[in-house]
Amino acid sequence: MASGSANASATKAIFGMIALGGLVFTLPTVLIIGVGMTPTIAAFMIDRRREKYTTLCVGGMNFVGVLPFVIKLWSEDHSYDKAFDILADPFTWLSMMGAAAIGWAIYIVAPGVVAMALAMRIEQRISSLRRRQRDLVEEWGPGVAGSAEVEPEESSADADTDADVGQPG
Amino acid sequence: MAGTITLKDRFDIDSDAPLPELDSPHATAYACSDRMANNNDLIALLCDPAVPVRIEAVDSLRNFPGYGLINYIDWGVVPWAPNGRRQAVVIMMRPGGGRVFKSLDAINEPMTDEFLIKGFLTPAAATLKELSTRGLSHRAIRPTNLFYTSQDQRSIMFGECVTAPPAIDQPAFIEPIESAMADVTARGEGGLLDDLFSLGVTTLFLVLGKNPLGKTIDYNKLLEDRISSGSYTPIVGQNRIPMHILELLRGLMSDDPRDRWGLRDIDLWIGGQRLTPKQPKLPMRARRPLVVGGREYENIRSAAHALARNWPISGEIIRGQDFDSWLRRSLPDDRVNASVEKIAGNRATIESSAKGDEPKLVTKVSMALDTAAPIAHKGLAAHVDGIGPTLALHFNDESMRQKVAEFINGRFVSQWMSLQTRTRPELMQAYSTLERLPAVLLQTGPGFGLERCLYELNPYMHCRSPMIEHLFVTKVEELVPALEAVAQGSTVPPIPMDRHIAAFLVARSTDVDDRFLRPLAVKSDAPAAEAIAVLRILARVQAMQRNGPMAGLAAWMASLLTPAVNAYHNLKLRRSVEANLTLATDTGLLTELLKSVDDGKAVQRDEQGYARAKQEHQQCVSQITQMTSDLQNKDILASELGEQVAAVVSGVVASLGSSVIIIFFIA
């Protein structure tokens, strides 16, 4: 048991060393992503849900905003200078923050849209059920709804037959 | 012609021309003419609807030969306009002369021997012979029911005998002792021997020209005297009778039926043969009297009669030691003791019988003591075939109804039959009917009970239902048309069935048996269950009797079936049944009506469908409630789902965007 736990710690340490090594060798990229993904980090910090829907929503779009600049860094010159050049460009900020803003917008608008769709679907279903109820009452009379069985047909039928008896033949 | 009522398109009865001098005690006479025979010398006797008519006798009395009996032509039921109801009428020839004795107190010229023989006894003997040949008895031979056959008063004929039950109007002293002991309505059909006794007393009237008993008669005392000293002496009394007539009278008025003169004896006497007058044969005397109610009775018959008449105290007497010693030591004939043991059991059985069984014990013991007497139970003394007319005449008398019911339930007839020394084939029909009736009385539903007894015991009784009594329905085929007439009237009863109609049907028709009646007795929650049960019966009768369409009755029944139609839950099916019912009503055929409502499978399907529909409706209500609640909480529901959707949308857009960017840079 103890040896198992030690192994896991050792594995984590090895992966940590590799990741740290990787970060050391890709520092300009880390710089772009670190700066560009700030809204995501902020979203992560305020996201109280275990499922981290806010982080996913904002992070996904934020990443799309950051990705072109990372690729640009990699394809042109993977250096601090280039990274600073990119960060110095306002368009870069507009892209990265704009994408994150779109993520936030999706996150804010979606529940309203979903609520609307949900309400429509429920109302349709209620209408369908009410129609079925009306059909049942039309076919079986008000008694089927469990109300008092006062059926207009009965009184009219009585009146008809009384008339017959009054003038038989 | 005003006041003329026609029977069978042949006989015109003039309701404005009553003939009171020809009235019978229970029938009113009217002038009548026969269109076919162009004969105006007829009378129509309009019968009292409350009194059973001897219809079977009328049918057998047609074409009666000779002139000793009023000539019956026909009978039928007519709508009697003066009282607005239907009644039976009997058509007969008008007697050529008047009534011989207008009342029992009337005084006539004493009849000469020649007239007595030629003008009365000869035709009377021939008439009784012919009646006997036809299996009938007259049972109304009395001075007030004799008519001269012509204005010149050359001979005498018997009056009618069919408008009332046998012997019902006979004064007790004109009847043999056994008949006089019975209740007036319960004397039974009797037979030739009873007619011969009545002929004897009637002859006495004619010989004396007056009532031999005078004006004041104590019938109870007279009966006791007759039992004690024979009928002849108390009835003839101090009147002087010529010796040759005395022989005839003693023979005819003999109390022992075996000694009573028969038709052959009368013929011999008419032929001139003279015999020594018979001495009256007195009933067996006991060695010491039996005390009943403080009085002493010296012979067995009077003791039996006293026990039966004093039945409330007789049980105690019979169970007492004194009665046992009287029975064992004082009677000259051991057979009486044996009969008592046979019917009532031995001494120990009698002593141990319960107080509540005393009336039955009294009946059995009095029956065993006097086997020829009528069966007497709780004050009702009846011959076997007299119980039917008694019930008919007293049906509305609750106390008599109770007596008749107890008489039937007592099952005395089989015991009485076992005591008879001669077989009585003429009583077998009544006996077999009475044997069946206790089981009928046990059931209380329509078609059973005393109403059923009424129609079983009176085969020609018309239906006494208050609905149709005035229509005088005597046959099953007349019932449905009668109900149609009721339906056409201004006031329609609640339902065309009651206890009388049910009993009448089952007693008269072979097409309707107890199975059809049982549903009438079951109180069902099913709508119009009673109406459907009634419809089932009437439809069968209408079909089997081929009565044809009855629009009024069909409409009446249709109105009663409305609850059955409304019981269909499925409105489409209900409208369809309603339409079918209307069509069936228009046909006037009750079978069609029945077909349209009496579909058990359809009712069952409807019930099942209705239950399913109710369940489905309830489910809809639950779902709507749930969904309405969901709708109110849609923001809460949408919150998490919205975040999920946002994450998914964002993920998808991001994936697509990333792919496009990568492809763009690679390209």
PDB file of N, CA and C in Angstrom, chain B residues 369-452:
ATOM      1  N   LEU B 369    -111.120 -37.999  12.436  1.00  0.00           N
ATOM      2  CA  LEU B 369    -112.378 -38.393  13.077  1.00  0.00           C
ATOM      3  C   LEU B 369    -113.528 -38.423  12.072  1.00  0.00           C
ATOM      4  N   ASP B 370    -113.532 -37.473  11.150  1.00  0.00           N
ATOM      5  CA  ASP B 370    -114.615 -37.417  10.158  1.00  0.00           C
ATOM      6  C   ASP B 370    -113.966 -37.267   8.781  1.00  0.00           C
ATOM      7  N   THR B 371    -113.740 -38.375   8.126  1.00  0.00           N
ATOM      8  CA  THR B 371    -112.958 -38.353   6.877  1.00  0.00           C
ATOM      9  C   THR B 371    -113.737 -37.752   5.710  1.00  0.00           C
ATOM     10  N   ALA B 372    -115.054 -37.683   5.814  1.00  0.00           N
ATOM     11  CA  ALA B 372    -115.840 -37.132   4.706  1.00  0.00           C
ATOM     12  C   ALA B 372    -116.013 -35.625   4.828  1.00  0.00           C
ATOM     13  N   ALA B 373    -115.721 -35.096   5.983  1.00  0.00           N
ATOM     14  CA  ALA B 373    -115.924 -33.655   6.218  1.00  0.00           C
ATOM     15  C   ALA B 373    -114.872 -32.858   5.460  1.00  0.00           C
ATOM     16  N   PRO B 374    -115.171 -31.577   5.246  1.00  0.00           N
ATOM     17  CA  PRO B 374    -114.140 -30.735   4.627  1.00  0.00           C
ATOM     18  C   PRO B 374    -112.939 -30.592   5.557  1.00  0.00           C
ATOM     19  N   ILE B 375    -111.802 -30.276   4.974  1.00  0.00           N
ATOM     20  CA  ILE B 375    -110.601 -30.061   5.792  1.00  0.00           C
ATOM     21  C   ILE B 375    -110.754 -28.714   6.489  1.00  0.00           C
ATOM     22  N   ALA B 376    -110.663 -28.733   7.817  1.00  0.00           N
ATOM     23  CA  ALA B 376    -110.876 -27.494   8.569  1.00  0.00           C
ATOM     24  C   ALA B 376    -109.577 -27.091   9.237  1.00  0.00           C
ATOM     25  N   HIS B 377    -109.090 -25.900   8.893  1.00  0.00           N
ATOM     26  CA  HIS B 377    -107.845 -25.417   9.501  1.00  0.00           C
ATOM     27  C   HIS B 377    -108.006 -23.956   9.878  1.00  0.00           C
ATOM     28  N   LYS B 378    -107.833 -23.710  11.150  1.00  0.00           N
ATOM     29  CA  LYS B 378    -107.908 -22.337  11.690  1.00  0.00           C
ATOM     30  C   LYS B 378    -109.182 -21.622  11.246  1.00  0.00           C
ATOM     31  N   GLY B 379    -110.296 -22.322  11.308  1.00  0.00           N
ATOM     32  CA  GLY B 379    -111.576 -21.687  11.016  1.00  0.00           C
ATOM     33  C   GLY B 379    -111.972 -21.713   9.554  1.00  0.00           C
ATOM     34  N   LEU B 380    -111.075 -22.156   8.675  1.00  0.00           N
ATOM     35  CA  LEU B 380    -111.444 -22.284   7.261  1.00  0.00           C
ATOM     36  C   LEU B 380    -111.717 -23.759   6.971  1.00  0.00           C
ATOM     37  N   ALA B 381    -112.975 -24.051   6.614  1.00  0.00           N
ATOM     38  CA  ALA B 381    -113.335 -25.430   6.286  1.00  0.00           C
ATOM     39  C   ALA B 381    -113.550 -25.500   4.783  1.00  0.00           C
ATOM     40  N   ALA B 382    -112.734 -26.298   4.111  1.00  0.00           N
ATOM     41  CA  ALA B 382    -112.787 -26.293   2.647  1.00  0.00           C
ATOM     42  C   ALA B 382    -112.644 -27.698   2.099  1.00  0.00           C
ATOM     43  N   HIS B 383    -113.398 -27.958   1.029  1.00  0.00           N
ATOM     44  CA  HIS B 383    -113.147 -29.179   0.277  1.00  0.00           C
ATOM     45  C   HIS B 383    -111.942 -28.919  -0.627  1.00  0.00           C
ATOM     46  N   VAL B 384    -111.330 -30.008  -1.068  1.00  0.00           N
ATOM     47  CA  VAL B 384    -110.059 -29.881  -1.787  1.00  0.00           C
ATOM     48  C   VAL B 384    -110.171 -28.930  -2.968  1.00  0.00           C
ATOM     49  N   ASP B 385    -111.254 -29.044  -3.740  1.00  0.00           N
ATOM     50  CA  ASP B 385    -111.389 -28.189  -4.916  1.00  0.00           C
ATOM     51  C   ASP B 385    -112.182 -26.918  -4.621  1.00  0.00           C
ATOM     52  N   GLY B 386    -112.351 -26.614  -3.344  1.00  0.00           N
ATOM     53  CA  GLY B 386    -113.074 -25.387  -2.998  1.00  0.00           C
ATOM     54  C   GLY B 386    -112.144 -24.269  -2.567  1.00  0.00           C
ATOM     55  N   ILE B 387    -110.882 -24.604  -2.432  1.00  0.00           N
ATOM     56  CA  ILE B 387    -109.945 -23.602  -1.923  1.00  0.00           C
ATOM     57  C   ILE B 387    -109.685 -22.507  -2.978  1.00  0.00           C
ATOM     58  N   GLY B 388    -109.752 -22.904  -4.257  1.00  0.00           N
ATOM     59  CA  GLY B 388    -109.530 -21.937  -5.346  1.00  0.00           C
ATOM     60  C   GLY B 388    -110.579 -20.837  -5.352  1.00  0.00           C
ATOM     61  N   PRO B 389    -111.873 -21.186  -5.434  1.00  0.00           N
ATOM     62  CA  PRO B 389    -112.898 -20.140  -5.394  1.00  0.00           C
ATOM     63  C   PRO B 389    -112.833 -19.299  -4.113  1.00  0.00           C
ATOM     64  N   THR B 390    -112.475 -19.939  -2.987  1.00  0.00           N
ATOM     65  CA  THR B 390    -112.370 -19.183  -1.728  1.00  0.00           C
ATOM     66  C   THR B 390    -111.307 -18.095  -1.851  1.00  0.00           C
ATOM     67  N   LEU B 391    -110.170 -18.480  -2.404  1.00  0.00           N
ATOM     68  CA  LEU B 391    -109.093 -17.494  -2.564  1.00  0.00           C
ATOM     69  C   LEU B 391    -109.529 -16.392  -3.531  1.00  0.00           C
ATOM     70  N   ALA B 392    -110.213 -16.788  -4.607  1.00  0.00           N
ATOM     71  CA  ALA B 392    -110.635 -15.798  -5.609  1.00  0.00           C
ATOM     72  C   ALA B 392    -111.620 -14.800  -5.011  1.00  0.00           C
ATOM     73  N   LEU B 393    -112.549 -15.299  -4.220  1.00  0.00           N
ATOM     74  CA  LEU B 393    -113.592 -14.429  -3.690  1.00  0.00           C
ATOM     75  C   LEU B 393    -113.126 -13.594  -2.505  1.00  0.00           C
ATOM     76  N   HIS B 394    -112.060 -14.046  -1.851  1.00  0.00           N
ATOM     77  CA  HIS B 394    -111.595 -13.308  -0.661  1.00  0.00           C
ATOM     78  C   HIS B 394    -110.169 -12.799  -0.846  1.00  0.00           C
ATOM     79  N   PHE B 395    -109.774 -12.596  -2.088  1.00  0.00           N
ATOM     80  CA  PHE B 395    -108.361 -12.256  -2.303  1.00  0.00           C
ATOM     81  C   PHE B 395    -107.973 -10.938  -1.638  1.00  0.00           C
ATOM     82  N   ASN B 396    -108.924 -10.039  -1.507  1.00  0.00           N
ATOM     83  CA  ASN B 396    -108.592  -8.748  -0.896  1.00  0.00           C
ATOM     84  C   ASN B 396    -108.811  -8.736   0.616  1.00  0.00           C
ATOM     85  N   ASP B 397    -109.192  -9.894   1.155  1.00  0.00           N
ATOM     86  CA  ASP B 397    -109.406 -10.000   2.604  1.00  0.00           C
ATOM     87  C   ASP B 397    -108.142 -10.612   3.222  1.00  0.00           C
ATOM     88  N   GLU B 398    -107.379  -9.764   3.901  1.00  0.00           N
ATOM     89  CA  GLU B 398    -106.062 -10.188   4.374  1.00  0.00           C
ATOM     90  C   GLU B 398    -106.158 -11.400   5.309  1.00  0.00           C
ATOM     91  N   SER B 399    -107.193 -11.402   6.168  1.00  0.00           N
ATOM     92  CA  SER B 399    -107.276 -12.510   7.132  1.00  0.00           C
ATOM     93  C   SER B 399    -107.577 -13.824   6.406  1.00  0.00           C
ATOM     94  N   MET B 400    -108.442 -13.755   5.374  1.00  0.00           N
ATOM     95  CA  MET B 400    -108.748 -14.975   4.636  1.00  0.00           C
ATOM     96  C   MET B 400    -107.555 -15.414   3.788  1.00  0.00           C
ATOM     97  N   ARG B 401    -106.833 -14.437   3.264  1.00  0.00           N
ATOM     98  CA  ARG B 401    -105.609 -14.771   2.499  1.00  0.00           C
ATOM     99  C   ARG B 401    -104.655 -15.562   3.396  1.00  0.00           C
ATOM    100  N   GLN B 402    -104.536 -15.078   4.619  1.00  0.00           N
ATOM    101  CA  GLN B 402    -103.635 -15.740   5.563  1.00  0.00           C
ATOM    102  C   GLN B 402    -104.101 -17.169   5.838  1.00  0.00           C
ATOM    103  N   LYS B 403    -105.427 -17.316   5.993  1.00  0.00           N
ATOM    104  CA  LYS B 403    -105.967 -18.654   6.268  1.00  0.00           C
ATOM    105  C   LYS B 403    -105.703 -19.598   5.094  1.00  0.00           C
ATOM    106  N   VAL B 404    -105.920 -19.090   3.891  1.00  0.00           N
ATOM    107  CA  VAL B 404    -105.709 -19.933   2.704  1.00  0.00           C
ATOM    108  C   VAL B 404    -104.232 -20.310   2.588  1.00  0.00           C
ATOM    109  N   ALA B 405    -103.367 -19.342   2.851  1.00  0.00           N
ATOM    110  CA  ALA B 405    -101.923 -19.623   2.758  1.00  0.00           C
ATOM    111  C   ALA B 405    -101.533 -20.701   3.769  1.00  0.00           C
ATOM    112  N   GLU B 406    -102.056 -20.599   4.969  1.00  0.00           N
ATOM    113  CA  GLU B 406    -101.731 -21.599   5.989  1.00  0.00           C
ATOM    114  C   GLU B 406    -102.345 -22.957   5.649  1.00  0.00           C
ATOM    115  N   PHE B 407    -103.521 -22.911   5.043  1.00  0.00           N
ATOM    116  CA  PHE B 407    -104.173 -24.155   4.608  1.00  0.00           C
ATOM    117  C   PHE B 407    -103.284 -24.864   3.567  1.00  0.00           C
ATOM    118  N   ILE B 408    -102.781 -24.095   2.617  1.00  0.00           N
ATOM    119  CA  ILE B 408    -101.950 -24.690   1.559  1.00  0.00           C
ATOM    120  C   ILE B 408    -100.629 -25.182   2.149  1.00  0.00           C
ATOM    121  N   ASN B 409    -100.040 -24.344   3.000  1.00  0.00           N
ATOM    122  CA  ASN B 409     -98.742 -24.720   3.575  1.00  0.00           C
ATOM    123  C   ASN B 409     -98.841 -25.929   4.506  1.00  0.00           C
ATOM    124  N   GLY B 410    -100.036 -26.156   5.038  1.00  0.00           N
ATOM    125  CA  GLY B 410    -100.230 -27.293   5.938  1.00  0.00           C
ATOM    126  C   GLY B 410    -100.111 -28.644   5.261  1.00  0.00           C
ATOM    127  N   ARG B 411    -100.237 -28.677   3.926  1.00  0.00           N
ATOM    128  CA  ARG B 411    -100.145 -29.927   3.145  1.00  0.00           C
ATOM    129  C   ARG B 411    -101.078 -30.999   3.719  1.00  0.00           C
ATOM    130  N   PHE B 412    -102.323 -30.603   3.948  1.00  0.00           N
ATOM    131  CA  PHE B 412    -103.277 -31.547   4.535  1.00  0.00           C
ATOM    132  C   PHE B 412    -103.923 -32.457   3.487  1.00  0.00           C
ATOM    133  N   VAL B 413    -103.883 -32.011   2.233  1.00  0.00           N
ATOM    134  CA  VAL B 413    -104.684 -32.703   1.222  1.00  0.00           C
ATOM    135  C   VAL B 413    -104.228 -34.140   1.016  1.00  0.00           C
ATOM    136  N   SER B 414    -102.906 -34.346   0.985  1.00  0.00           N
ATOM    137  CA  SER B 414    -102.427 -35.714   0.763  1.00  0.00           C
ATOM    138  C   SER B 414    -102.853 -36.618   1.923  1.00  0.00           C
ATOM    139  N   GLN B 415    -102.836 -36.063   3.138  1.00  0.00           N
ATOM    140  CA  GLN B 415    -103.273 -36.854   4.292  1.00  0.00           C
ATOM    141  C   GLN B 415    -104.773 -37.141   4.221  1.00  0.00           C
ATOM    142  N   TRP B 416    -105.510 -36.125   3.798  1.00  0.00           N
ATOM    143  CA  TRP B 416    -106.962 -36.294   3.662  1.00  0.00           C
ATOM    144  C   TRP B 416    -107.265 -37.367   2.604  1.00  0.00           C
ATOM    145  N   MET B 417    -106.512 -37.302   1.505  1.00  0.00           N
ATOM    146  CA  MET B 417    -106.729 -38.285   0.432  1.00  0.00           C
ATOM    147  C   MET B 417    -106.448 -39.709   0.940  1.00  0.00           C
ATOM    148  N   SER B 418    -105.414 -39.820   1.789  1.00  0.00           N
ATOM    149  CA  SER B 418    -105.038 -41.161   2.266  1.00  0.00           C
ATOM    150  C   SER B 418    -106.111 -41.745   3.189  1.00  0.00           C
ATOM    151  N   LEU B 419    -106.993 -40.886   3.704  1.00  0.00           N
ATOM    152  CA  LEU B 419    -108.045 -41.375   4.609  1.00  0.00           C
ATOM    153  C   LEU B 419    -109.316 -41.777   3.871  1.00  0.00           C
ATOM    154  N   GLN B 420    -109.416 -41.414   2.588  1.00  0.00           N
ATOM    155  CA  GLN B 420    -110.656 -41.667   1.869  1.00  0.00           C
ATOM    156  C   GLN B 420    -110.804 -43.154   1.553  1.00  0.00           C
ATOM    157  N   THR B 421    -112.018 -43.633   1.751  1.00  0.00           N
ATOM    158  CA  THR B 421    -112.254 -45.058   1.509  1.00  0.00           C
ATOM    159  C   THR B 421    -112.474 -45.328   0.029  1.00  0.00           C
ATOM    160  N   ARG B 422    -112.922 -44.323  -0.719  1.00  0.00           N
ATOM    161  CA  ARG B 422    -113.064 -44.512  -2.168  1.00  0.00           C
ATOM    162  C   ARG B 422    -112.142 -43.531  -2.888  1.00  0.00           C
ATOM    163  N   THR B 423    -111.677 -43.952  -4.035  1.00  0.00           N
ATOM    164  CA  THR B 423    -110.772 -43.074  -4.784  1.00  0.00           C
ATOM    165  C   THR B 423    -111.570 -41.898  -5.343  1.00  0.00           C
ATOM    166  N   ARG B 424    -110.924 -40.765  -5.446  1.00  0.00           N
ATOM    167  CA  ARG B 424    -111.609 -39.551  -5.921  1.00  0.00           C
ATOM    168  C   ARG B 424    -110.849 -39.016  -7.127  1.00  0.00           C
ATOM    169  N   PRO B 425    -110.993 -39.663  -8.285  1.00  0.00           N
ATOM    170  CA  PRO B 425    -110.216 -39.222  -9.463  1.00  0.00           C
ATOM    171  C   PRO B 425    -110.512 -37.778  -9.846  1.00  0.00           C
ATOM    172  N   GLU B 426    -111.735 -37.311  -9.555  1.00  0.00           N
ATOM    173  CA  GLU B 426    -112.093 -35.937  -9.937  1.00  0.00           C
ATOM    174  C   GLU B 426    -111.297 -34.892  -9.145  1.00  0.00           C
ATOM    175  N   LEU B 427    -110.684 -35.347  -8.041  1.00  0.00           N
ATOM    176  CA  LEU B 427    -109.928 -34.393  -7.214  1.00  0.00           C
ATOM    177  C   LEU B 427    -108.425 -34.416  -7.504  1.00  0.00           C
ATOM    178  N   MET B 428    -108.002 -35.329  -8.393  1.00  0.00           N
ATOM    179  CA  MET B 428    -106.560 -35.483  -8.599  1.00  0.00           C
ATOM    180  C   MET B 428    -105.909 -34.206  -9.136  1.00  0.00           C
ATOM    181  N   GLN B 429    -106.641 -33.513 -10.008  1.00  0.00           N
ATOM    182  CA  GLN B 429    -106.097 -32.278 -10.585  1.00  0.00           C
ATOM    183  C   GLN B 429    -105.843 -31.246  -9.475  1.00  0.00           C
ATOM    184  N   ALA B 430    -106.888 -31.044  -8.651  1.00  0.00           N
ATOM    185  CA  ALA B 430    -106.757 -30.079  -7.551  1.00  0.00           C
ATOM    186  C   ALA B 430    -105.681 -30.533  -6.570  1.00  0.00           C
ATOM    187  N   TYR B 431    -105.627 -31.843  -6.337  1.00  0.00           N
ATOM    188  CA  TYR B 431    -104.638 -32.387  -5.397  1.00  0.00           C
ATOM    189  C   TYR B 431    -103.220 -32.117  -5.888  1.00  0.00           C
ATOM    190  N   SER B 432    -102.975 -32.425  -7.174  1.00  0.00           N
ATOM    191  CA  SER B 432    -101.606 -32.230  -7.683  1.00  0.00           C
ATOM    192  C   SER B 432    -101.242 -30.745  -7.672  1.00  0.00           C
ATOM    193  N   THR B 433    -102.208 -29.888  -7.955  1.00  0.00           N
ATOM    194  CA  THR B 433    -101.925 -28.445  -7.909  1.00  0.00           C
ATOM    195  C   THR B 433    -101.598 -28.017  -6.481  1.00  0.00           C
ATOM    196  N   LEU B 434    -102.407 -28.452  -5.530  1.00  0.00           N
ATOM    197  CA  LEU B 434    -102.183 -28.051  -4.132  1.00  0.00           C
ATOM    198  C   LEU B 434    -100.855 -28.591  -3.595  1.00  0.00           C
ATOM    199  N   GLU B 435    -100.410 -29.712  -4.108  1.00  0.00           N
ATOM    200  CA  GLU B 435     -99.125 -30.264  -3.675  1.00  0.00           C
ATOM    201  C   GLU B 435     -97.958 -29.394  -4.125  1.00  0.00           C
ATOM    202  N   ARG B 436     -98.139 -28.733  -5.292  1.00  0.00           N
ATOM    203  CA  ARG B 436     -97.066 -27.880  -5.824  1.00  0.00           C
ATOM    204  C   ARG B 436     -97.009 -26.514  -5.135  1.00  0.00           C
ATOM    205  N   LEU B 437     -98.136 -26.099  -4.582  1.00  0.00           N
ATOM    206  CA  LEU B 437     -98.231 -24.698  -4.159  1.00  0.00           C
ATOM    207  C   LEU B 437     -97.403 -24.293  -2.931  1.00  0.00           C
ATOM    208  N   PRO B 438     -97.162 -25.180  -1.954  1.00  0.00           N
ATOM    209  CA  PRO B 438     -96.318 -24.729  -0.838  1.00  0.00           C
ATOM    210  C   PRO B 438     -94.961 -24.203  -1.310  1.00  0.00           C
ATOM    211  N   ALA B 439     -94.388 -24.839  -2.317  1.00  0.00           N
ATOM    212  CA  ALA B 439     -93.101 -24.355  -2.846  1.00  0.00           C
ATOM    213  C   ALA B 439     -93.267 -22.988  -3.493  1.00  0.00           C
ATOM    214  N   VAL B 440     -94.407 -22.767  -4.118  1.00  0.00           N
ATOM    215  CA  VAL B 440     -94.684 -21.472  -4.755  1.00  0.00           C
ATOM    216  C   VAL B 440     -94.836 -20.386  -3.688  1.00  0.00           C
ATOM    217  N   LEU B 441     -95.477 -20.754  -2.584  1.00  0.00           N
ATOM    218  CA  LEU B 441     -95.699 -19.770  -1.507  1.00  0.00           C
ATOM    219  C   LEU B 441     -94.397 -19.382  -0.815  1.00  0.00           C
ATOM    220  N   LEU B 442     -93.441 -20.302  -0.834  1.00  0.00           N
ATOM    221  CA  LEU B 442     -92.150 -20.018  -0.179  1.00  0.00           C
ATOM    222  C   LEU B 442     -91.432 -18.862  -0.849  1.00  0.00           C
ATOM    223  N   GLN B 443     -91.642 -18.708  -2.146  1.00  0.00           N
ATOM    224  CA  GLN B 443     -90.960 -17.647  -2.877  1.00  0.00           C
ATOM    225  C   GLN B 443     -91.829 -16.395  -2.867  1.00  0.00           C
ATOM    226  N   THR B 444     -91.165 -15.279  -2.664  1.00  0.00           N
ATOM    227  CA  THR B 444     -91.940 -14.058  -2.458  1.00  0.00           C
ATOM    228  C   THR B 444     -91.941 -13.128  -3.666  1.00  0.00           C
ATOM    229  N   GLY B 445     -91.146 -13.412  -4.646  1.00  0.00           N
ATOM    230  CA  GLY B 445     -91.030 -12.500  -5.787  1.00  0.00           C
ATOM    231  C   GLY B 445     -92.278 -12.493  -6.655  1.00  0.00           C
ATOM    232  N   PRO B 446     -92.321 -11.550  -7.621  1.00  0.00           N
ATOM    233  CA  PRO B 446     -93.451 -11.517  -8.565  1.00  0.00           C
ATOM    234  C   PRO B 446     -93.546 -12.845  -9.315  1.00  0.00           C
ATOM    235  N   GLY B 447     -94.778 -13.307  -9.476  1.00  0.00           N
ATOM    236  CA  GLY B 447     -94.982 -14.591 -10.153  1.00  0.00           C
ATOM    237  C   GLY B 447     -95.119 -15.739  -9.176  1.00  0.00           C
ATOM    238  N   PHE B 448     -94.923 -15.453  -7.902  1.00  0.00           N
ATOM    239  CA  PHE B 448     -95.047 -16.491  -6.875  1.00  0.00           C
ATOM    240  C   PHE B 448     -96.047 -15.986  -5.828  1.00  0.00           C
ATOM    241  N   GLY B 449     -96.058 -16.658  -4.691  1.00  0.00           N
ATOM    242  CA  GLY B 449     -96.941 -16.220  -3.616  1.00  0.00           C
ATOM    243  C   GLY B 449     -98.404 -16.542  -3.907  1.00  0.00           C
ATOM    244  N   LEU B 450     -99.272 -15.851  -3.171  1.00  0.00           N
ATOM    245  CA  LEU B 450    -100.709 -16.161  -3.252  1.00  0.00           C
ATOM    246  C   LEU B 450    -101.308 -15.817  -4.616  1.00  0.00           C
ATOM    247  N   GLU B 451    -100.711 -14.818  -5.295  1.00  0.00           N
ATOM    248  CA  GLU B 451    -101.230 -14.475  -6.626  1.00  0.00           C
ATOM    249  C   GLU B 451    -101.106 -15.682  -7.556  1.00  0.00           C
ATOM    250  N   ARG B 452     -99.962 -16.350  -7.462  1.00  0.00           N
ATOM    251  CA  ARG B 452     -99.763 -17.534  -8.301  1.00  0.00           C
ATOM    252  C   ARG B 452    -100.776 -18.615  -7.914  1.00  0.00           C
TER     253      ARG B 452
END
